[in-house]
Coordinates of C-alpha atoms in Angstrom, one line a residue:
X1 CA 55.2 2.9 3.3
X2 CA 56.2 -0.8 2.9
X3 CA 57.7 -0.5 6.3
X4 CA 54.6 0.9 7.8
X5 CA 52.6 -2.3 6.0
X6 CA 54.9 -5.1 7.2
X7 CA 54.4 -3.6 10.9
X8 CA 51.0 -3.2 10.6
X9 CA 51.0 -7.2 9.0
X10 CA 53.1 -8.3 11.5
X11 CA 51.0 -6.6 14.6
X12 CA 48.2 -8.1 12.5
X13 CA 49.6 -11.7 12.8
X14 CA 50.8 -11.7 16.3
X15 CA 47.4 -10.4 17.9
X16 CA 45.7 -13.3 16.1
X17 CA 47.8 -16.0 17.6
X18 CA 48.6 -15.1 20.7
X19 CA 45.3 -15.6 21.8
X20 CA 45.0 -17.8 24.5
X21 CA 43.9 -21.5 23.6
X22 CA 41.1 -22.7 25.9
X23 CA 40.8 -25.9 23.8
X24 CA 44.7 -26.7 24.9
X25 CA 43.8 -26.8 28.5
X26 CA 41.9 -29.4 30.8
X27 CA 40.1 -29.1 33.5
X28 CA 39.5 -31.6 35.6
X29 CA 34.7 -31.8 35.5
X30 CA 34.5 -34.3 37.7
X31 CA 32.4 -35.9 35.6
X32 CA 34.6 -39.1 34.4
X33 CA 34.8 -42.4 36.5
X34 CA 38.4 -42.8 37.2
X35 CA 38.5 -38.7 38.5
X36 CA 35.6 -39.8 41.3
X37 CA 37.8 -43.0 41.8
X38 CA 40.6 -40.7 42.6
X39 CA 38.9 -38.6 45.1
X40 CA 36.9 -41.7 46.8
X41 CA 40.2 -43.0 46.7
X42 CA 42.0 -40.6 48.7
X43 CA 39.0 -40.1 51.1
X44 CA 39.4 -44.1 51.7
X45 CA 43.1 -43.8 52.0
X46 CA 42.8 -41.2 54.6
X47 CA 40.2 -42.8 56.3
X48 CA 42.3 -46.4 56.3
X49 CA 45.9 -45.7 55.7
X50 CA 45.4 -48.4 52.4
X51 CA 48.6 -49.9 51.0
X52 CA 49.9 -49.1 47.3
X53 CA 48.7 -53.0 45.9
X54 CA 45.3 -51.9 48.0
X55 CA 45.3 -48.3 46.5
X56 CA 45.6 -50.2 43.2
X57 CA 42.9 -52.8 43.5
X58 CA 40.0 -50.6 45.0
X59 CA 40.8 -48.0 42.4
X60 CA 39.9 -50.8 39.2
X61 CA 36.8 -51.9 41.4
X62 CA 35.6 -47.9 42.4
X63 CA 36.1 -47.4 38.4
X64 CA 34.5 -50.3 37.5
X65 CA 31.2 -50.1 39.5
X66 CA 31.0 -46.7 38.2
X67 CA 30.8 -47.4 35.0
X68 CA 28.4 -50.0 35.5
X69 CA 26.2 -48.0 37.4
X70 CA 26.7 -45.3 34.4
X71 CA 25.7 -47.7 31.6
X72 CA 22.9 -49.9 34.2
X73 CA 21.2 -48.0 36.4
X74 CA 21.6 -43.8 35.9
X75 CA 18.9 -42.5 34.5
X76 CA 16.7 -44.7 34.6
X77 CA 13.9 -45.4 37.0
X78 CA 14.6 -46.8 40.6
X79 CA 11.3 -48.1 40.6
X80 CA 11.7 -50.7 38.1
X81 CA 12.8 -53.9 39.8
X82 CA 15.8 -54.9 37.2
X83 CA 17.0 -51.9 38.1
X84 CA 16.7 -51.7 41.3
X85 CA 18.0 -55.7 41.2
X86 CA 21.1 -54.7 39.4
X87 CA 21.6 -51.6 41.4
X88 CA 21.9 -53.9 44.5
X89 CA 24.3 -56.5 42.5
X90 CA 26.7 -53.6 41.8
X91 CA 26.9 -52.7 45.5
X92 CA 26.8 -56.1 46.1
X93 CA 30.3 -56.6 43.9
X94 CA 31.2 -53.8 45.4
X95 CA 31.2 -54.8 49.1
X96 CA 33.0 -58.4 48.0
X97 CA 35.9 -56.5 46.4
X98 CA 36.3 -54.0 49.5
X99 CA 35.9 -57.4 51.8
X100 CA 38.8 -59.3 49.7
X101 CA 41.1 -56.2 49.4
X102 CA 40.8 -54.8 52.8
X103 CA 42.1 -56.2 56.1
X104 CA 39.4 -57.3 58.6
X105 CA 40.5 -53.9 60.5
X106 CA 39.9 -52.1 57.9
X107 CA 36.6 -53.3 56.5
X108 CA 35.4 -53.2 59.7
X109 CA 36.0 -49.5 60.2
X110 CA 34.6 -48.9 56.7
X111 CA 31.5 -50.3 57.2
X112 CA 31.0 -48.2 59.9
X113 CA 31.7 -45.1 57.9
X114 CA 29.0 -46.7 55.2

């Protein structure tokens, strides 16, 4: 009988934990800045064969006007001229940091993709 109950117990125990642990897993949303940096990255590296110090710099700046876009301007309305002001600063920023990273090649053939 005791044998029976330590099975039983031990059945018991094993079915409880080996569940598997969704909580233990990621998955990649796309919902955070530096995973959208990564695949605008790639597209951009595709598109201009960039260098590793390139690859480097654009991903800080693609991360960075993200989140500023994030915290400034989503969600709110378009309509409203500070928005809309610091909406065109951000692309603004943007366009310097792809002008000062990229070759004149390069920039060239990105703005035409744009």
């Amino acid at each position: 009988m005791k044998r029976i109950f330590k099975l039983a117990l031990l059945t018991l125990v094993l079915g409880l934990f080996s569940q598997t642990m969704n909580g233990q897993t990621f998955t990649a949303s796309g919902d955070k800045p530096d995973e959208m940096a990564k695949a605008e990255l790639a597209q951009l590296d595709k598109d201009l064969n960039l260098s590793d110090e390139q690859e480097r710099t654009l991903f800080r700046a693609i991360v960075k006007r993200e989140v500023e876009y994030r915290k400034s301007v989503k969600g709110k309305d378009p309509n409203n001229p500070n928005v809309a002001h610091v909406a065109r600063k951000l692309e603004e920023n943007f366009n310097n940091s792809m002008k000062e990273t990229l070759t004149d090649k390069q920039y060239k053939k990105w703005l035409r993709k744009q």
